[in-house]
Amino acid sequence: MNTDTINGTATDFGGKVKEGLGVAMNDKTMQAEGKGEQLSGKTQKVFGDAKDSVDQAVRPLFDQARQFVRDRPFASAALGGVLGLALINTLRGK
């Protein structure tokens, strides 16, 4: 769980409270603001959940790459050189 998920949940809850107060006070503006805050909070929460999912999927790949570089530094340097040359040739149009 990251700060986006937590802040999104808090904003969503605050929006629900504001909407409820708007209903109790018969204030349409406050109700609309509450619904807007709920939407904003839910959006931020979904963004935070997506960040967590990407982090969980990508982190093992980075860990494997780091381990490969530690175990095989010369092979890593050669691979980096080959990829660099391929990128240069691709950008030059060859």
mmCIF file with all atom_site columns, C-alpha atoms in Angstrom:
data_model
loop_
_atom_site.group_PDB
_atom_site.id
_atom_site.type_symbol
_atom_site.label_atom_id
_atom_site.label_alt_id
_atom_site.label_comp_id
_atom_site.label_asym_id
_atom_site.label_entity_id
_atom_site.label_seq_id
_atom_site.pdbx_PDB_ins_code
_atom_site.Cartn_x
_atom_site.Cartn_y
_atom_site.Cartn_z
_atom_site.occupancy
_atom_site.B_iso_or_equiv
_atom_site.pdbx_formal_charge
_atom_site.auth_seq_id
_atom_site.auth_comp_id
_atom_site.auth_asym_id
_atom_site.auth_atom_id
_atom_site.pdbx_PDB_model_num
ATOM 1  C CA . MET A 1 1  ? 0.000   0.000   0.000   1.00 0.00 ? 1  MET A CA 1
ATOM 2  C CA . ASN A 1 2  ? 1.409   3.417   -0.928  1.00 0.00 ? 2  ASN A CA 1
ATOM 3  C CA . THR A 1 3  ? 0.530   7.022   -0.126  1.00 0.00 ? 3  THR A CA 1
ATOM 4  C CA . ASP A 1 4  ? -1.680  7.395   -3.205  1.00 0.00 ? 4  ASP A CA 1
ATOM 5  C CA . THR A 1 5  ? -3.861  4.507   -2.072  1.00 0.00 ? 5  THR A CA 1
ATOM 6  C CA . ILE A 1 6  ? -4.100  5.852   1.480   1.00 0.00 ? 6  ILE A CA 1
ATOM 7  C CA . ASN A 1 7  ? -4.768  9.453   0.415   1.00 0.00 ? 7  ASN A CA 1
ATOM 8  C CA . GLY A 1 8  ? -7.326  8.299   -2.141  1.00 0.00 ? 8  GLY A CA 1
ATOM 9  C CA . THR A 1 9  ? -9.192  6.287   0.462   1.00 0.00 ? 9  THR A CA 1
ATOM 10 C CA . ALA A 1 10 ? -9.166  9.253   2.878   1.00 0.00 ? 10 ALA A CA 1
ATOM 11 C CA . THR A 1 11 ? -10.395 11.657  0.176   1.00 0.00 ? 11 THR A CA 1
ATOM 12 C CA . ASP A 1 12 ? -13.165 9.234   -0.796  1.00 0.00 ? 12 ASP A CA 1
ATOM 13 C CA . PHE A 1 13 ? -14.260 8.949   2.841   1.00 0.00 ? 13 PHE A CA 1
ATOM 14 C CA . GLY A 1 14 ? -14.162 12.727  3.300   1.00 0.00 ? 14 GLY A CA 1
ATOM 15 C CA . GLY A 1 15 ? -16.311 13.106  0.189   1.00 0.00 ? 15 GLY A CA 1
ATOM 16 C CA . LYS A 1 16 ? -18.872 10.671  1.585   1.00 0.00 ? 16 LYS A CA 1
ATOM 17 C CA . VAL A 1 17 ? -19.025 12.633  4.829   1.00 0.00 ? 17 VAL A CA 1
ATOM 18 C CA . LYS A 1 18 ? -19.394 15.910  2.940   1.00 0.00 ? 18 LYS A CA 1
ATOM 19 C CA . GLU A 1 19 ? -22.134 14.468  0.758   1.00 0.00 ? 19 GLU A CA 1
ATOM 20 C CA . GLY A 1 20 ? -23.945 13.176  3.847   1.00 0.00 ? 20 GLY A CA 1
ATOM 21 C CA . LEU A 1 21 ? -23.738 16.593  5.493   1.00 0.00 ? 21 LEU A CA 1
ATOM 22 C CA . GLY A 1 22 ? -25.054 18.158  2.307   1.00 0.00 ? 22 GLY A CA 1
ATOM 23 C CA . VAL A 1 23 ? -28.021 15.806  2.336   1.00 0.00 ? 23 VAL A CA 1
ATOM 24 C CA . ALA A 1 24 ? -28.681 16.505  6.042   1.00 0.00 ? 24 ALA A CA 1
ATOM 25 C CA . MET A 1 25 ? -28.461 20.284  5.531   1.00 0.00 ? 25 MET A CA 1
ATOM 26 C CA . ASN A 1 26 ? -30.270 20.161  2.159   1.00 0.00 ? 26 ASN A CA 1
ATOM 27 C CA . ASP A 1 27 ? -27.256 21.867  0.529   1.00 0.00 ? 27 ASP A CA 1
ATOM 28 C CA . LYS A 1 28 ? -26.941 20.793  -3.126  1.00 0.00 ? 28 LYS A CA 1
ATOM 29 C CA . THR A 1 29 ? -23.542 22.471  -3.531  1.00 0.00 ? 29 THR A CA 1
ATOM 30 C CA . MET A 1 30 ? -22.047 20.530  -0.624  1.00 0.00 ? 30 MET A CA 1
ATOM 31 C CA . GLN A 1 31 ? -23.538 17.298  -1.982  1.00 0.00 ? 31 GLN A CA 1
ATOM 32 C CA . ALA A 1 32 ? -21.948 17.945  -5.386  1.00 0.00 ? 32 ALA A CA 1
ATOM 33 C CA . GLU A 1 33 ? -18.590 18.772  -3.798  1.00 0.00 ? 33 GLU A CA 1
ATOM 34 C CA . GLY A 1 34 ? -18.781 15.534  -1.801  1.00 0.00 ? 34 GLY A CA 1
ATOM 35 C CA . LYS A 1 35 ? -19.473 13.489  -4.910  1.00 0.00 ? 35 LYS A CA 1
ATOM 36 C CA . GLY A 1 36 ? -16.569 15.199  -6.681  1.00 0.00 ? 36 GLY A CA 1
ATOM 37 C CA . GLU A 1 37 ? -14.228 14.413  -3.803  1.00 0.00 ? 37 GLU A CA 1
ATOM 38 C CA . GLN A 1 38 ? -15.396 10.800  -3.844  1.00 0.00 ? 38 GLN A CA 1
ATOM 39 C CA . LEU A 1 39 ? -14.586 10.530  -7.543  1.00 0.00 ? 39 LEU A CA 1
ATOM 40 C CA . SER A 1 40 ? -11.196 12.146  -7.004  1.00 0.00 ? 40 SER A CA 1
ATOM 41 C CA . GLY A 1 41 ? -10.440 9.801   -4.104  1.00 0.00 ? 41 GLY A CA 1
ATOM 42 C CA . LYS A 1 42 ? -11.456 6.702   -6.025  1.00 0.00 ? 42 LYS A CA 1
ATOM 43 C CA . THR A 1 43 ? -9.316  7.775   -8.988  1.00 0.00 ? 43 THR A CA 1
ATOM 44 C CA . GLN A 1 44 ? -6.298  8.347   -6.753  1.00 0.00 ? 44 GLN A CA 1
ATOM 45 C CA . LYS A 1 45 ? -6.845  4.983   -5.048  1.00 0.00 ? 45 LYS A CA 1
ATOM 46 C CA . VAL A 1 46 ? -6.996  3.168   -8.398  1.00 0.00 ? 46 VAL A CA 1
ATOM 47 C CA . PHE A 1 47 ? -3.778  4.944   -9.442  1.00 0.00 ? 47 PHE A CA 1
ATOM 48 C CA . GLY A 1 48 ? -2.101  3.826   -6.211  1.00 0.00 ? 48 GLY A CA 1
ATOM 49 C CA . ASP A 1 49 ? -3.272  0.256   -6.696  1.00 0.00 ? 49 ASP A CA 1
ATOM 50 C CA . ALA A 1 50 ? -1.906  0.298   -10.263 1.00 0.00 ? 50 ALA A CA 1
ATOM 51 C CA . LYS A 1 51 ? 1.454   1.573   -8.997  1.00 0.00 ? 51 LYS A CA 1
ATOM 52 C CA . ASP A 1 52 ? 1.575   -1.270  -6.488  1.00 0.00 ? 52 ASP A CA 1
ATOM 53 C CA . SER A 1 53 ? 0.774   -3.828  -9.184  1.00 0.00 ? 53 SER A CA 1
ATOM 54 C CA . VAL A 1 54 ? 3.478   -2.517  -11.512 1.00 0.00 ? 54 VAL A CA 1
ATOM 55 C CA . ASP A 1 55 ? 5.969   -2.406  -8.661  1.00 0.00 ? 55 ASP A CA 1
ATOM 56 C CA . GLN A 1 56 ? 5.238   -6.021  -7.750  1.00 0.00 ? 56 GLN A CA 1
ATOM 57 C CA . ALA A 1 57 ? 5.590   -7.126  -11.376 1.00 0.00 ? 57 ALA A CA 1
ATOM 58 C CA . VAL A 1 58 ? 8.733   -5.152  -12.251 1.00 0.00 ? 58 VAL A CA 1
ATOM 59 C CA . ARG A 1 59 ? 10.764  -5.395  -9.041  1.00 0.00 ? 59 ARG A CA 1
ATOM 60 C CA . PRO A 1 60 ? 11.675  -9.098  -9.515  1.00 0.00 ? 60 PRO A CA 1
ATOM 61 C CA . LEU A 1 61 ? 12.966  -8.304  -13.024 1.00 0.00 ? 61 LEU A CA 1
ATOM 62 C CA . PHE A 1 62 ? 15.230  -5.565  -11.686 1.00 0.00 ? 62 PHE A CA 1
ATOM 63 C CA . ASP A 1 63 ? 16.456  -7.872  -8.931  1.00 0.00 ? 63 ASP A CA 1
ATOM 64 C CA . GLN A 1 64 ? 17.311  -10.553 -11.514 1.00 0.00 ? 64 GLN A CA 1
ATOM 65 C CA . ALA A 1 65 ? 19.128  -8.005  -13.688 1.00 0.00 ? 65 ALA A CA 1
ATOM 66 C CA . ARG A 1 66 ? 21.163  -6.759  -10.707 1.00 0.00 ? 66 ARG A CA 1
ATOM 67 C CA . GLN A 1 67 ? 22.090  -10.318 -9.767  1.00 0.00 ? 67 GLN A CA 1
ATOM 68 C CA . PHE A 1 68 ? 23.149  -11.071 -13.361 1.00 0.00 ? 68 PHE A CA 1
ATOM 69 C CA . VAL A 1 69 ? 25.412  -8.000  -13.386 1.00 0.00 ? 69 VAL A CA 1
ATOM 70 C CA . ARG A 1 70 ? 26.972  -9.022  -10.060 1.00 0.00 ? 70 ARG A CA 1
ATOM 71 C CA . ASP A 1 71 ? 27.522  -12.618 -11.163 1.00 0.00 ? 71 ASP A CA 1
ATOM 72 C CA . ARG A 1 72 ? 28.709  -11.894 -14.724 1.00 0.00 ? 72 ARG A CA 1
ATOM 73 C CA . PRO A 1 73 ? 30.178  -8.373  -15.004 1.00 0.00 ? 73 PRO A CA 1
ATOM 74 C CA . PHE A 1 74 ? 32.058  -9.010  -18.284 1.00 0.00 ? 74 PHE A CA 1
ATOM 75 C CA . ALA A 1 75 ? 29.042  -10.607 -19.964 1.00 0.00 ? 75 ALA A CA 1
ATOM 76 C CA . SER A 1 76 ? 26.929  -7.659  -18.785 1.00 0.00 ? 76 SER A CA 1
ATOM 77 C CA . ALA A 1 77 ? 29.395  -5.167  -20.257 1.00 0.00 ? 77 ALA A CA 1
ATOM 78 C CA . ALA A 1 78 ? 29.492  -7.061  -23.554 1.00 0.00 ? 78 ALA A CA 1
ATOM 79 C CA . LEU A 1 79 ? 25.708  -7.243  -23.676 1.00 0.00 ? 79 LEU A CA 1
ATOM 80 C CA . GLY A 1 80 ? 25.476  -3.512  -22.963 1.00 0.00 ? 80 GLY A CA 1
ATOM 81 C CA . GLY A 1 81 ? 27.937  -2.797  -25.776 1.00 0.00 ? 81 GLY A CA 1
ATOM 82 C CA . VAL A 1 82 ? 26.045  -4.941  -28.262 1.00 0.00 ? 82 VAL A CA 1
ATOM 83 C CA . LEU A 1 83 ? 22.734  -3.316  -27.334 1.00 0.00 ? 83 LEU A CA 1
ATOM 84 C CA . GLY A 1 84 ? 24.334  0.134   -27.588 1.00 0.00 ? 84 GLY A CA 1
ATOM 85 C CA . LEU A 1 85 ? 25.673  -0.582  -31.072 1.00 0.00 ? 85 LEU A CA 1
ATOM 86 C CA . ALA A 1 86 ? 22.316  -1.961  -32.159 1.00 0.00 ? 86 ALA A CA 1
ATOM 87 C CA . LEU A 1 87 ? 20.590  1.168   -30.873 1.00 0.00 ? 87 LEU A CA 1
ATOM 88 C CA . ILE A 1 88 ? 23.062  3.459   -32.635 1.00 0.00 ? 88 ILE A CA 1
ATOM 89 C CA . ASN A 1 89 ? 22.666  1.580   -35.908 1.00 0.00 ? 89 ASN A CA 1
ATOM 90 C CA . THR A 1 90 ? 18.895  1.660   -35.575 1.00 0.00 ? 90 THR A CA 1
ATOM 91 C CA . LEU A 1 91 ? 18.893  5.407   -34.959 1.00 0.00 ? 91 LEU A CA 1
ATOM 92 C CA . ARG A 1 92 ? 21.232  6.003   -37.892 1.00 0.00 ? 92 ARG A CA 1
ATOM 93 C CA . GLY A 1 93 ? 18.949  3.971   -40.147 1.00 0.00 ? 93 GLY A CA 1
ATOM 94 C CA . LYS A 1 94 ? 21.252  1.067   -40.947 1.00 0.00 ? 94 LYS A CA 1
#
